[in-house]
Short mmCIF file of C-alpha atoms in Angstrom, two decimals:
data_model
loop_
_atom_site.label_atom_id
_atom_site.label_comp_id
_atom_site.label_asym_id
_atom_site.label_seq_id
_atom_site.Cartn_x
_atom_site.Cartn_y
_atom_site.Cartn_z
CA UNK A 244 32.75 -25.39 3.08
CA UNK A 245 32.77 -21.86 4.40
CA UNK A 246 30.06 -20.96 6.95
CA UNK A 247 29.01 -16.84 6.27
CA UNK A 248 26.28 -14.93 8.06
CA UNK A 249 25.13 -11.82 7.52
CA UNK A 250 25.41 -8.06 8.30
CA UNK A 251 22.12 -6.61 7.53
CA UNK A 252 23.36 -2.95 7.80
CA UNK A 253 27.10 -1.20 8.29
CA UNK A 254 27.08 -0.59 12.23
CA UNK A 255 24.97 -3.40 13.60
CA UNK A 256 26.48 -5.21 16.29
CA UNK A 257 25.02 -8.23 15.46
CA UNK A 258 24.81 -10.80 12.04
CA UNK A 259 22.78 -13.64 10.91
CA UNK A 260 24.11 -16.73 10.50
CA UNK A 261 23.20 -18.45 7.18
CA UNK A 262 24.44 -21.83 7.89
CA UNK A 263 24.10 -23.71 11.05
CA UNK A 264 27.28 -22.78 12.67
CA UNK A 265 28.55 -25.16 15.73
CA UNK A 266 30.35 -24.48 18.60
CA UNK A 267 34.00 -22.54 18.02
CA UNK A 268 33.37 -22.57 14.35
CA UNK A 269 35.07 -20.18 12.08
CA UNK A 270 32.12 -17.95 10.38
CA UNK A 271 32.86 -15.43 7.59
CA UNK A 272 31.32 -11.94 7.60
CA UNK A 273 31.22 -9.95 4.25
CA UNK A 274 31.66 -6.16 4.24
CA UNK A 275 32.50 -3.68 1.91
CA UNK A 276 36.36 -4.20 2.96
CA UNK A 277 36.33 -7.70 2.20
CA UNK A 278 35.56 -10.80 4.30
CA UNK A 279 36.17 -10.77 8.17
CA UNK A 280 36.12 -14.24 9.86
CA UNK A 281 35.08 -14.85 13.66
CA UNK A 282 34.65 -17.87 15.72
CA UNK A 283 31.36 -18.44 17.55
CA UNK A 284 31.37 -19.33 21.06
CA UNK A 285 28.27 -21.49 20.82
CA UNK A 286 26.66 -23.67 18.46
CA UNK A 287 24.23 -21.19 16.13
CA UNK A 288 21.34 -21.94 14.06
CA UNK A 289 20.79 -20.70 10.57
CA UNK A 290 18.97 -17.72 10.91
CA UNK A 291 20.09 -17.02 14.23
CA UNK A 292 22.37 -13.94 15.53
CA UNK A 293 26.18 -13.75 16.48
CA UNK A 294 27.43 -11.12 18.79
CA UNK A 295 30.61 -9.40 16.14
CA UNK A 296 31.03 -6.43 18.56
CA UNK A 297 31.34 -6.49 22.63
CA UNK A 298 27.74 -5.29 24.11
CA UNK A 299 27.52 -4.75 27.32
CA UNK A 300 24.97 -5.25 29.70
CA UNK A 301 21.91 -2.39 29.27
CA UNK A 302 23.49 -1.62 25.64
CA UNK A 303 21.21 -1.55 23.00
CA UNK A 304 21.59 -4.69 20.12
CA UNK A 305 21.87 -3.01 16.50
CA UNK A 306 20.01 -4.64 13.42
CA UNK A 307 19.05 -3.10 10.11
CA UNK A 308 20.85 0.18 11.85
CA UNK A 309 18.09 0.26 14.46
CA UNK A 310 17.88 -0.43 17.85
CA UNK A 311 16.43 -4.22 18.44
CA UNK A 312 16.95 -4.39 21.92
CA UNK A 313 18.57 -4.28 24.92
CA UNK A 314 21.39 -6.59 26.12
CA UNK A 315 20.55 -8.41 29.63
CA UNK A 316 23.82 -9.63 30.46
CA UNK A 317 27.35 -8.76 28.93
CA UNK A 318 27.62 -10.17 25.00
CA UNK A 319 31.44 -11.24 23.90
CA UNK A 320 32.45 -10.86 20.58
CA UNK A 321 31.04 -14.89 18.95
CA UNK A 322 28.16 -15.13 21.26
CA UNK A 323 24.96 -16.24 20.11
CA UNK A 324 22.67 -13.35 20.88
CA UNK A 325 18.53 -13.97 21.67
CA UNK A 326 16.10 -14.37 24.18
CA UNK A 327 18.32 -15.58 27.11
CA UNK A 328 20.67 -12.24 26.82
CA UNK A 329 18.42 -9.86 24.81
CA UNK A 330 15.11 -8.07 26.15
CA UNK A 331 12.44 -6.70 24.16
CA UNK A 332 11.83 -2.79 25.11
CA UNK A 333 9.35 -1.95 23.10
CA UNK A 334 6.36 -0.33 23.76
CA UNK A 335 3.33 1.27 21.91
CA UNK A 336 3.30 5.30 22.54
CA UNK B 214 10.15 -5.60 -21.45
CA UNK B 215 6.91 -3.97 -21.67
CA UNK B 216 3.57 -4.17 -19.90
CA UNK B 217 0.35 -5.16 -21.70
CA UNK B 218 -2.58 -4.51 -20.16
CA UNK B 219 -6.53 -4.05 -21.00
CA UNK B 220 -7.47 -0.04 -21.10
CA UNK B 221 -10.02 0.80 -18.65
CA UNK B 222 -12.32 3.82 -19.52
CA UNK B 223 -11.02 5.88 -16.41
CA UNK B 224 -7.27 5.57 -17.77
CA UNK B 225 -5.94 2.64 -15.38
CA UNK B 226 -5.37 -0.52 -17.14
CA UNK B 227 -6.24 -4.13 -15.99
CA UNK B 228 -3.76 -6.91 -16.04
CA UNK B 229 -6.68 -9.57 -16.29
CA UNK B 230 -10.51 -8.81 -18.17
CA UNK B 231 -12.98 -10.63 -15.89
CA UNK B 232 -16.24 -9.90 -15.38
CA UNK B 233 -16.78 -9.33 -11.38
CA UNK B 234 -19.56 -11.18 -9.64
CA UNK B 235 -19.73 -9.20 -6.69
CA UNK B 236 -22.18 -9.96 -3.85
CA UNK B 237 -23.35 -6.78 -1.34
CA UNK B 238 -23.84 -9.06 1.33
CA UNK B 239 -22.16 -13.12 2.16
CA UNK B 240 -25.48 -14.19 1.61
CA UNK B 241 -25.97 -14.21 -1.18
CA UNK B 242 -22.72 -15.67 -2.32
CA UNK B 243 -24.20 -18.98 -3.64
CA UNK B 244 -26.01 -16.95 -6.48
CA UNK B 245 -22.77 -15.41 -7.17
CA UNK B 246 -20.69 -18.70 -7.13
CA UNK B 247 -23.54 -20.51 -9.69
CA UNK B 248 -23.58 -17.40 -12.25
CA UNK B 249 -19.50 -17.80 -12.22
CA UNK B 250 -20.23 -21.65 -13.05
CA UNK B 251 -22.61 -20.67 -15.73
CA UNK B 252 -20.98 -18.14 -17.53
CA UNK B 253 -16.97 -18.18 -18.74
CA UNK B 254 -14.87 -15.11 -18.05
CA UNK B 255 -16.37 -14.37 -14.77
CA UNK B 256 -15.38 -14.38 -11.30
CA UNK B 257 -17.37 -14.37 -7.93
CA UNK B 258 -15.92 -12.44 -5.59
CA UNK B 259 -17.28 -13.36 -2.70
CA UNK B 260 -17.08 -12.65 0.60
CA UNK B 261 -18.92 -12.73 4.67
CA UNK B 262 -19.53 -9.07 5.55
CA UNK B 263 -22.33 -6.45 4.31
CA UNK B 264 -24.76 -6.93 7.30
CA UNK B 265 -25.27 -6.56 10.78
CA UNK B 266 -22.02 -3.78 11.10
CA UNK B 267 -21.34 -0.99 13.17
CA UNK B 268 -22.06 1.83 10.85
CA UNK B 269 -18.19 2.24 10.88
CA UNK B 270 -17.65 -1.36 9.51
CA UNK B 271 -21.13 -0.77 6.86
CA UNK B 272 -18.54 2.09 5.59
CA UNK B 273 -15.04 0.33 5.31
CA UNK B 274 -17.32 -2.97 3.37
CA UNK B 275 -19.10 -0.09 1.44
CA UNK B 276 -15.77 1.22 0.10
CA UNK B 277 -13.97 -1.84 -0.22
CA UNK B 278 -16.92 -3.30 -2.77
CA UNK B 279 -16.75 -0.15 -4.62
CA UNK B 280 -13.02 0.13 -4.81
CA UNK B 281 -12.66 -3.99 -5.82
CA UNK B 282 -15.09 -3.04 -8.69
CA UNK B 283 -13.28 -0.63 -10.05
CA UNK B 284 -9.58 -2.43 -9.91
CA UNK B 285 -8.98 -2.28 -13.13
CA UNK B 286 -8.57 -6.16 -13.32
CA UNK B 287 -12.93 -5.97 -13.64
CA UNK B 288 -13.91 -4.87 -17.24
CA UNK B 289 -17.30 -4.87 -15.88
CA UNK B 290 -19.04 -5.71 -12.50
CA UNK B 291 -22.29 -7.18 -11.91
CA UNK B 292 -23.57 -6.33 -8.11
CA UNK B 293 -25.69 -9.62 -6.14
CA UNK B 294 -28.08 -8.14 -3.66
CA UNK B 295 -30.26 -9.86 -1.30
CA UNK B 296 -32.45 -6.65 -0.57
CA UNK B 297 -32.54 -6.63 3.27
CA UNK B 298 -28.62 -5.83 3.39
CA UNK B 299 -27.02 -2.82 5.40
CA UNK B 300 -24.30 -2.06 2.58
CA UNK B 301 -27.00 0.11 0.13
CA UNK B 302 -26.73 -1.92 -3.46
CA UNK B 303 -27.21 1.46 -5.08
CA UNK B 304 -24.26 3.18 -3.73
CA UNK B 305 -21.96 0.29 -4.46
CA UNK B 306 -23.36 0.27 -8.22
CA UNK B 307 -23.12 4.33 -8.12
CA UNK B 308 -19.85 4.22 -6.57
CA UNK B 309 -18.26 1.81 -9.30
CA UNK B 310 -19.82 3.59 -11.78
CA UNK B 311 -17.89 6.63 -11.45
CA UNK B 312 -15.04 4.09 -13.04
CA UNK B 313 -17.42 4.24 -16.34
CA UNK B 314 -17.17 0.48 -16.64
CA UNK B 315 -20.03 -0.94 -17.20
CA UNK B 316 -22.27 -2.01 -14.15
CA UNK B 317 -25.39 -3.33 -13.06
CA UNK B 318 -27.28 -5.48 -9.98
CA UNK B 319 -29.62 -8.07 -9.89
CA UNK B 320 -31.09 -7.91 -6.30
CA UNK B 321 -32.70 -11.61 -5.20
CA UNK B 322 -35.44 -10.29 -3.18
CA UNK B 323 -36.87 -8.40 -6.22
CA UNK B 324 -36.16 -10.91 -9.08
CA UNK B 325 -38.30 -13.40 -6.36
CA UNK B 326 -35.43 -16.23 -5.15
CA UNK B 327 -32.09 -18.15 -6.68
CA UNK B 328 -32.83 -19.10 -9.58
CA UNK B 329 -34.56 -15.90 -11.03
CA UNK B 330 -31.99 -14.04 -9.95
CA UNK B 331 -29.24 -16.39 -11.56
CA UNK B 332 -30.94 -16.49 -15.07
CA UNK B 333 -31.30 -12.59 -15.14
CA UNK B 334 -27.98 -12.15 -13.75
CA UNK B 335 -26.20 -14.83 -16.42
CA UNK B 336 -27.76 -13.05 -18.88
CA UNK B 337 -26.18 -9.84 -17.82
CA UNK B 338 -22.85 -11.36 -17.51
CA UNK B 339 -23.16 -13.01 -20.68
CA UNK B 340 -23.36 -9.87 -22.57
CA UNK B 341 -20.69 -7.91 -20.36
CA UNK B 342 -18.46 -10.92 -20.95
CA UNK B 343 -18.93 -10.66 -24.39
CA UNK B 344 -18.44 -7.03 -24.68
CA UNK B 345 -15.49 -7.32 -22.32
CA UNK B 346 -13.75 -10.02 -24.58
CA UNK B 347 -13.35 -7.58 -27.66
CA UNK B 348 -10.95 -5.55 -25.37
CA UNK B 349 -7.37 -6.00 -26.43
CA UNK B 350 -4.22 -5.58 -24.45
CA UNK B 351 -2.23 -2.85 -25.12
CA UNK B 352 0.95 -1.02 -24.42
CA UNK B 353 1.26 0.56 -21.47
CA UNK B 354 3.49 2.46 -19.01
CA UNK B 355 4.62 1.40 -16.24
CA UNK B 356 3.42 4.49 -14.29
CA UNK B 357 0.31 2.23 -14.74
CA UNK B 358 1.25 -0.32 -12.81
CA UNK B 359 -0.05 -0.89 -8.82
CA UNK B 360 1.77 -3.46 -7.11
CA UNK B 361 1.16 -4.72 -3.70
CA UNK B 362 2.79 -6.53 -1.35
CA UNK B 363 2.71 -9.42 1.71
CA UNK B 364 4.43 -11.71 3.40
CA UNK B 365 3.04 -15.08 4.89
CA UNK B 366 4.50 -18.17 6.31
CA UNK B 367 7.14 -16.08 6.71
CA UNK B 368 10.29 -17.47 8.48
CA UNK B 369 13.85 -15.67 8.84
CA UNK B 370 14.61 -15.77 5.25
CA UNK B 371 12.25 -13.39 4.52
CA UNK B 372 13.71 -10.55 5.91
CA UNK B 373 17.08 -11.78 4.34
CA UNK B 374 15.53 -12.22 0.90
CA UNK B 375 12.22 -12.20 -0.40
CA UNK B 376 11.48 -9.15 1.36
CA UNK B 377 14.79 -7.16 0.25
CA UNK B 378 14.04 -8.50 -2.89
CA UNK B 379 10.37 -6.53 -3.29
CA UNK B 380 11.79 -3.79 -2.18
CA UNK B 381 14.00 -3.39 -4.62
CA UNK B 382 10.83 -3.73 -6.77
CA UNK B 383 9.20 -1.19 -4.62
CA UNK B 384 12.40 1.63 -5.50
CA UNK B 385 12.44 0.84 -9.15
CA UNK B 386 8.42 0.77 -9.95
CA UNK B 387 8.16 4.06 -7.78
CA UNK B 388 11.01 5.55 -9.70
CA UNK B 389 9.39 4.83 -13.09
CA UNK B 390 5.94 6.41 -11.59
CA UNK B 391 4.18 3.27 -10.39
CA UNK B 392 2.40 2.96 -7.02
CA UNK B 393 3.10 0.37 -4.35
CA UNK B 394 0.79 -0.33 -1.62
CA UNK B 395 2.42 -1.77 1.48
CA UNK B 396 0.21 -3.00 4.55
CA UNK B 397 0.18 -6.00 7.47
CA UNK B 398 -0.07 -3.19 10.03
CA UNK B 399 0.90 -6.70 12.86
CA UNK B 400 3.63 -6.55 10.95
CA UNK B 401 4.63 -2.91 11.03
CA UNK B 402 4.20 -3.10 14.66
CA UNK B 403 7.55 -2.41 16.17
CA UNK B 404 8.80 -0.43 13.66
CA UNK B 405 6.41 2.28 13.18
CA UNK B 406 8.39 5.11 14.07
CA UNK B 407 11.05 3.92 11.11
CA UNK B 408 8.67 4.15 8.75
CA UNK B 409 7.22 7.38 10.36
CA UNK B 410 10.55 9.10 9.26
CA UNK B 411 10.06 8.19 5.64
CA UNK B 412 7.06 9.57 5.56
CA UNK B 413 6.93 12.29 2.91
CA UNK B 414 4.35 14.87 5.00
CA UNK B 415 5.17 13.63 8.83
CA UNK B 416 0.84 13.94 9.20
CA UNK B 417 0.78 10.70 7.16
CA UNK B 418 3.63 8.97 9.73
CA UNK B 419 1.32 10.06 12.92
CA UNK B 420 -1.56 8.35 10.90
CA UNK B 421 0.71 5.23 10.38
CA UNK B 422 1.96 5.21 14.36
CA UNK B 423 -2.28 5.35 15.30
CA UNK B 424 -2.59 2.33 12.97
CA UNK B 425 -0.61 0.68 15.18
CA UNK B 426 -1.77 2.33 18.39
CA UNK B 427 -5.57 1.43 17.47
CA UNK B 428 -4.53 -2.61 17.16
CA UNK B 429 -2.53 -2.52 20.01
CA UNK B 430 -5.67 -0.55 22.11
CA UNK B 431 -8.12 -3.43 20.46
CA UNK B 432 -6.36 -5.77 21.33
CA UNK B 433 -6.32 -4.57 24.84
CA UNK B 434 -9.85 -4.26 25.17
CA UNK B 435 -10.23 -7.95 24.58
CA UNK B 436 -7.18 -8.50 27.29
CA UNK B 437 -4.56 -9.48 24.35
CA UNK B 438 -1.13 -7.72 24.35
CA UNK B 439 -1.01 -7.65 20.78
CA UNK B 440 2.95 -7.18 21.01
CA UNK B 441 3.18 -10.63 22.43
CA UNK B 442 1.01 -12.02 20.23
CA UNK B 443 2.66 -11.01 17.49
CA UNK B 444 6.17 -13.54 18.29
CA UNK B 445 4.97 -16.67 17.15
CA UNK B 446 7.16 -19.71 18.48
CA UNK B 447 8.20 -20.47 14.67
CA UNK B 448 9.49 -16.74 14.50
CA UNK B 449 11.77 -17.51 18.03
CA UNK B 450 12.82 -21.03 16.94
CA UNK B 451 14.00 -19.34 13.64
CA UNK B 452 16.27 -16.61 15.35
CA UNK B 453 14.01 -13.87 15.41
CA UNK B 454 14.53 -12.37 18.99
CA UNK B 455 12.11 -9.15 19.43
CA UNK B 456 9.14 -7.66 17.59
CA UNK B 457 11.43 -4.43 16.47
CA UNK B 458 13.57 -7.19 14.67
CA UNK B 459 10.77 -8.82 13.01
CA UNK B 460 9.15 -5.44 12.06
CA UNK B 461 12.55 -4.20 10.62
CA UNK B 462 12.18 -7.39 8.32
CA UNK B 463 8.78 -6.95 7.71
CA UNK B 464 9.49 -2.90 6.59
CA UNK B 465 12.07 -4.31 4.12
CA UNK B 466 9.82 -5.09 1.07
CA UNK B 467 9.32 -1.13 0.84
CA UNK B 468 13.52 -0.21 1.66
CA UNK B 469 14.05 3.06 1.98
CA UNK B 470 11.43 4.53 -0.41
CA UNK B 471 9.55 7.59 0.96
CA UNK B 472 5.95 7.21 1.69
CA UNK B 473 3.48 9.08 -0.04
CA UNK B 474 0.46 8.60 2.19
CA UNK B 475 -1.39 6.30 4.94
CA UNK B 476 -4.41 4.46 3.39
CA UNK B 477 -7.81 3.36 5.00
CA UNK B 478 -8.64 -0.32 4.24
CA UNK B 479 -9.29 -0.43 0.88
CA UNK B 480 -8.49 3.33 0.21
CA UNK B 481 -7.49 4.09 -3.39
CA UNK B 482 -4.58 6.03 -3.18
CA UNK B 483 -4.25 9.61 -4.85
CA UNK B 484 -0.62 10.16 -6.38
CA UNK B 485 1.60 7.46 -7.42
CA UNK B 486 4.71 6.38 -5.31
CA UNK B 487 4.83 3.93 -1.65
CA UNK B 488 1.62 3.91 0.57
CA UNK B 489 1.22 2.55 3.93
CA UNK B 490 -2.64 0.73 3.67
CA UNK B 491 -4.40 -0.50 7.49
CA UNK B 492 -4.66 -3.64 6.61
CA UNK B 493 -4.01 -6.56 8.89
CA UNK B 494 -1.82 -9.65 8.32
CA UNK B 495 -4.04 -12.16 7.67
CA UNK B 496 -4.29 -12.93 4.20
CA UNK B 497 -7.48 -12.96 3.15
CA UNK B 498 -8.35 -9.61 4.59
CA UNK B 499 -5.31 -8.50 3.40
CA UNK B 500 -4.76 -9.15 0.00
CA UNK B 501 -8.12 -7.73 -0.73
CA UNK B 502 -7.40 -4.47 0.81
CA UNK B 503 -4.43 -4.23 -1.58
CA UNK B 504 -7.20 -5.13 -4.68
CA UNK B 505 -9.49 -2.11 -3.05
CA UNK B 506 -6.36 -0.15 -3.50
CA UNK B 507 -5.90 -0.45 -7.35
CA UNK B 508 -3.29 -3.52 -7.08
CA UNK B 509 -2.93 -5.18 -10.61
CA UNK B 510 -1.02 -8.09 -8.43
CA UNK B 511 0.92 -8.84 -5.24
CA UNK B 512 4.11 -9.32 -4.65
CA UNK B 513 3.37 -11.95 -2.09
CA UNK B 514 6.98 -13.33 0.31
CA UNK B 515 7.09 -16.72 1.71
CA UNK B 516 9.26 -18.60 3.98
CA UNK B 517 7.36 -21.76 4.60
CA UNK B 518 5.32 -21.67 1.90
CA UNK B 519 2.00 -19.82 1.66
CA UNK B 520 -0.18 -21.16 -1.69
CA UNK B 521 -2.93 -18.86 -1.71
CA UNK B 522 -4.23 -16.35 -3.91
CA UNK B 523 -7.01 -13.91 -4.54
CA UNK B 524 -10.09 -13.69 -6.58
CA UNK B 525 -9.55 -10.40 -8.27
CA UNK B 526 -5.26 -9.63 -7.79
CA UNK B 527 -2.91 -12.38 -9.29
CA UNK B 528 -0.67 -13.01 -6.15
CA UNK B 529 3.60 -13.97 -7.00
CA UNK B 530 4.82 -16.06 -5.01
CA UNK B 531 8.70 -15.07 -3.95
CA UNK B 532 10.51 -17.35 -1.94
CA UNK B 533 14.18 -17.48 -0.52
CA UNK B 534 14.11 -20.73 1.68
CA UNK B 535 15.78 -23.05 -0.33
CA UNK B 536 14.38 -26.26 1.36
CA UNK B 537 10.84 -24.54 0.43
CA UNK B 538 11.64 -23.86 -3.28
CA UNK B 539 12.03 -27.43 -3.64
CA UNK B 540 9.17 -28.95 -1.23
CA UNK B 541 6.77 -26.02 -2.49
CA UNK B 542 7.73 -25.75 -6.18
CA UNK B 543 3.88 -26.27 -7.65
CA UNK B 544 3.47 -23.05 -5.39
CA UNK B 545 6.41 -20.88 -5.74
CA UNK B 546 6.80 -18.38 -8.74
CA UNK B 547 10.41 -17.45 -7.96
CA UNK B 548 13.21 -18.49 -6.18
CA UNK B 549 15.01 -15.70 -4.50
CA UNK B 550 17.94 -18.23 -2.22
CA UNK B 551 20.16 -16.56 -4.83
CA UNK B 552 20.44 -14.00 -2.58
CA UNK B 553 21.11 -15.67 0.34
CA UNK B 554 23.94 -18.06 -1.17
CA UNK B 555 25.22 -15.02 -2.45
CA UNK B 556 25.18 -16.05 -6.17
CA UNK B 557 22.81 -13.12 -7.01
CA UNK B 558 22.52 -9.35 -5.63
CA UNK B 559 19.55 -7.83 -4.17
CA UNK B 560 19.38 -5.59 -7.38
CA UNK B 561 19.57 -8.77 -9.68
CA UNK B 562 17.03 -10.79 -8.04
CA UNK B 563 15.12 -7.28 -7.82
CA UNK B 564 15.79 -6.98 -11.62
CA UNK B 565 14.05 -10.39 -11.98
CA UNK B 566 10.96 -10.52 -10.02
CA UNK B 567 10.42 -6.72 -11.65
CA UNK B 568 10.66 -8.74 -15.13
CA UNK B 569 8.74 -11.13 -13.44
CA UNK B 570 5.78 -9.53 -12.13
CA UNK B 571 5.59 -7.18 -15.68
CA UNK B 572 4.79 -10.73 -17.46
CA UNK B 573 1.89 -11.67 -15.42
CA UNK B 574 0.63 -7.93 -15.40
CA UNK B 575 1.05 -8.51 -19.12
CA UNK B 576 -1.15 -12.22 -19.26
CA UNK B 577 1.21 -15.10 -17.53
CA UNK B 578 -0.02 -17.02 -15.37
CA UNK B 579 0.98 -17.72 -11.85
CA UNK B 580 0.97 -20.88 -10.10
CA UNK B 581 -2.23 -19.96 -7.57
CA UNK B 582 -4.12 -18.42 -10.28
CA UNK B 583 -3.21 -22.05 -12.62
CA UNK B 584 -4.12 -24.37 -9.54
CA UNK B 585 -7.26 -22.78 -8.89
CA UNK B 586 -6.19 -21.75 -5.24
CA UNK B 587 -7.48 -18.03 -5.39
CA UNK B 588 -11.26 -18.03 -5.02
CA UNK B 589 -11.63 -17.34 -1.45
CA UNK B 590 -10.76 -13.42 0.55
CA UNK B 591 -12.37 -11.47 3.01
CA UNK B 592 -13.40 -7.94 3.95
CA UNK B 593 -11.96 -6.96 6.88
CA UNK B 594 -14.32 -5.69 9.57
CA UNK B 595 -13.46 -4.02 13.23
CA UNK B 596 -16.20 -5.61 14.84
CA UNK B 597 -18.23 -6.15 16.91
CA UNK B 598 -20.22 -8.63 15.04
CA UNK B 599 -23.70 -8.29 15.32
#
């Protein structure tokens, strides 16, 4: 069975996986050019995020078009992205 | 499709025709809970606030009582007043008044305990029932229609479903001149400034962005970074990473719609289209701040499976956890996994819960309201308590 997750918003760096994809798994992305497949470099949980552009250390992490977070170590392309390489910069102004 | 409701004297139009047992003050909620026993086609709305406020928490109850009277679900309101209370039984009774329904309060102290009070006030209700039960639904717009919305037990399918889903809801009622009250300002947290820049007159955003400010400086002042509060360890275990992520979710059930105006708790709004309401998360607080508003029903999201309802607002239960739609099903009023699997669009499963949430505006029942699991809400207070 195919695996898919999901891009919330043209231009995010990062989808949601939809199936609980394991380790060098092919996952299928849908976009309005058709279906893009990548392979995860770690075992991902449904609901969980995959890396489908390079971010780079201090770069922000795009979901829903808007700015998530901030990248604490260099994301490859099938990484699972969350706490351990992504920081929370938010603050209340 | 068509909406059927029951025509209220001031032009809005109920989707139920109870008779409102409203207490001024929690305590006198046991003579409101025995009249609702005694008499059919009423409904206690009870509640723990009315005394011992701040005079800015006397004011948010004061408007809340009057504003649940006169959602148009009430055909008629009868007030419960102990007689010592801070929240003035008169101006709730004036206040719903102004709705030309009819109205009246029996006030325990005066009547001289319980049970006098309960035998005058079931008479009263008997007769406003009565009067209330000739009403017939009619034909209405949909530029009648209030919907508002929630999400609870929320896990990452709901900003990948449910949530879409309502607002899809929210852009087609608001393009066919209904009103949609959005809220859960926990929830907005973190994305504030998007929904600042949807904001219609950018005065209403900076009102929306001091919604947030004022939890976040509360929250302080009892030592609690209300940011990290917010991420529970359900949310991380589920994928969600930061509080901008689960806000972005959150935003979803109101897309891309522009927003009309930022509401006080249990503010009526004044033009049709999306509002922004200060409510907080929690449900019972919340949903009842949507009912001030002018709600016919919620649109109410749910990962894990929330069951509860509301006294006065029919709440729909939308869920897009598959695993939930089949250990919840006595509790869920629509499964939304469609769009998750893929097997449905947004727009179809949009299309649905719209049909959906017309019927029960229109009379059908949903599952909290047919379990019984919708007596108990709140009022929500700022505190301190007294």
């Amino acid at each position: 069975m195919k695996k898919y997750a999901k891009l919330v918003k043209v231009g995010d760096n990062v989808v949601t996986s939809v199936a609980d994809i394991g380790e060098n798994e092919t996952f299928i992305v849908k976009t309005e050019n058709g279906e893009k497949s990548y392979k995860s470099n770690q075992k991902v949980d449904f609901g969980h995020k995959i890396a489908v552009e390079e971010i780079k250390k201090g770069e922000q992490i795009l979901k829903y078009g808007q700015e998530i977070g901030i990248a604490t170590a260099d994301i490859k392309v099938g990484d699972w992205v969350h706490i351990h390489n992504v920081r929370d910069n938010y603050e209340v102004k | 499709m068509d909406f059927y409701g029951f025509p209220r004297p001031d032009g809005q139009v109920g989707a139920r025709n109870f008779i409102g047992i409203l207490p001024a003050v929690g305590c006198v909620n046991a003579v409101a809970l025995q009249i609702e026993r005694l008499i059919k086609g009423t409904r206690a709305i009870t509640h723990h606030q009315g005394c011992l406020h701040p005079p800015q928490d006397t004011e948010q109850v004061t408007r809340t009582l009057i504003n649940l009277g006169k959602n148009p679900n009430c055909a008629g309101v009868l007030v419960v007043g102990l007689g010592c209370e801070m929240v003035k039984i008169e101006e709730v009774v004036e206040g719903i008044r102004e709705s030309k329904k009819p109205v009246d309060a029996v006030v325990v102290h005066e009547l001289g305990g319980m049970l006098e009070t309960i035998n005058k006030g079931a008479q009263i209700a008997a007769d406003m029932v009565m009067e209330a039960s000739k009403i017939r639904r009619e034909k209405s717009g949909f530029d009648k229609l209030v919907f508002c919305t929630k999400c609870g037990s929320s896990d990452t399918t709901s900003g990948l479903s449910s949530n879409l889903v309502v607002g899809e809801v929210c852009k087609m009622l608001t393009d066919m001149g209904g009103t949609f009250i959005q809220g859960e300002v926990c929830d907005i947290m973190g994305g504030e400034y998007a929904l600042k820049d949807l904001c219609v007159n950018p005065k209403e955003g900076d009102k929306i962005v001091g919604f947030v400010k004022d939890l976040y400086e509360r929250g302080l002042a009892v030592g609690a970074d209300t940011r990290g509060c917010q991420m529970t360890a359900g949310n991380v275990a589920g994928g969600l990473t930061t509080l901008v992520e689960k806000a972005m979710g959150a935003n979803s059930k109101g897309q891309m719609v522009p927003i009309q105006s930022a509401l006080l708790y249990g503010e009526r709004p004044q033009c049709a289209g999306r509002h922004i309401m200060a409510t907080p998360g929690h449900g019972f607080e919340n949903l009842t701040g949507g009912a001030a508003g002018g709600s016919q029903l919620i649109l109410f999201t749910t990962g894990r499976g929330a069951p509860n309802g509301h006294p006065v607002i029919p709440a729909v239960k939308i869920c897009g956890n598959a695993k939930t739609n089949l250990t919840m099903k006595s509790h869920i009023d629509i499964d939304v996994a469609s769009v998750i699997n893929e097997t449905e669009t947004v727009r179809q499963a949009g299309e649905r819960l719209f049909e959906l949430a017309v019927d029960v505006a229109s009379g059908r029942m949903t599952k909290a309201e047919i379990l019984n699991f919708d007596g108990h809400m709140e009022i929500l207070i700022k505190g301190p308590v007294m």
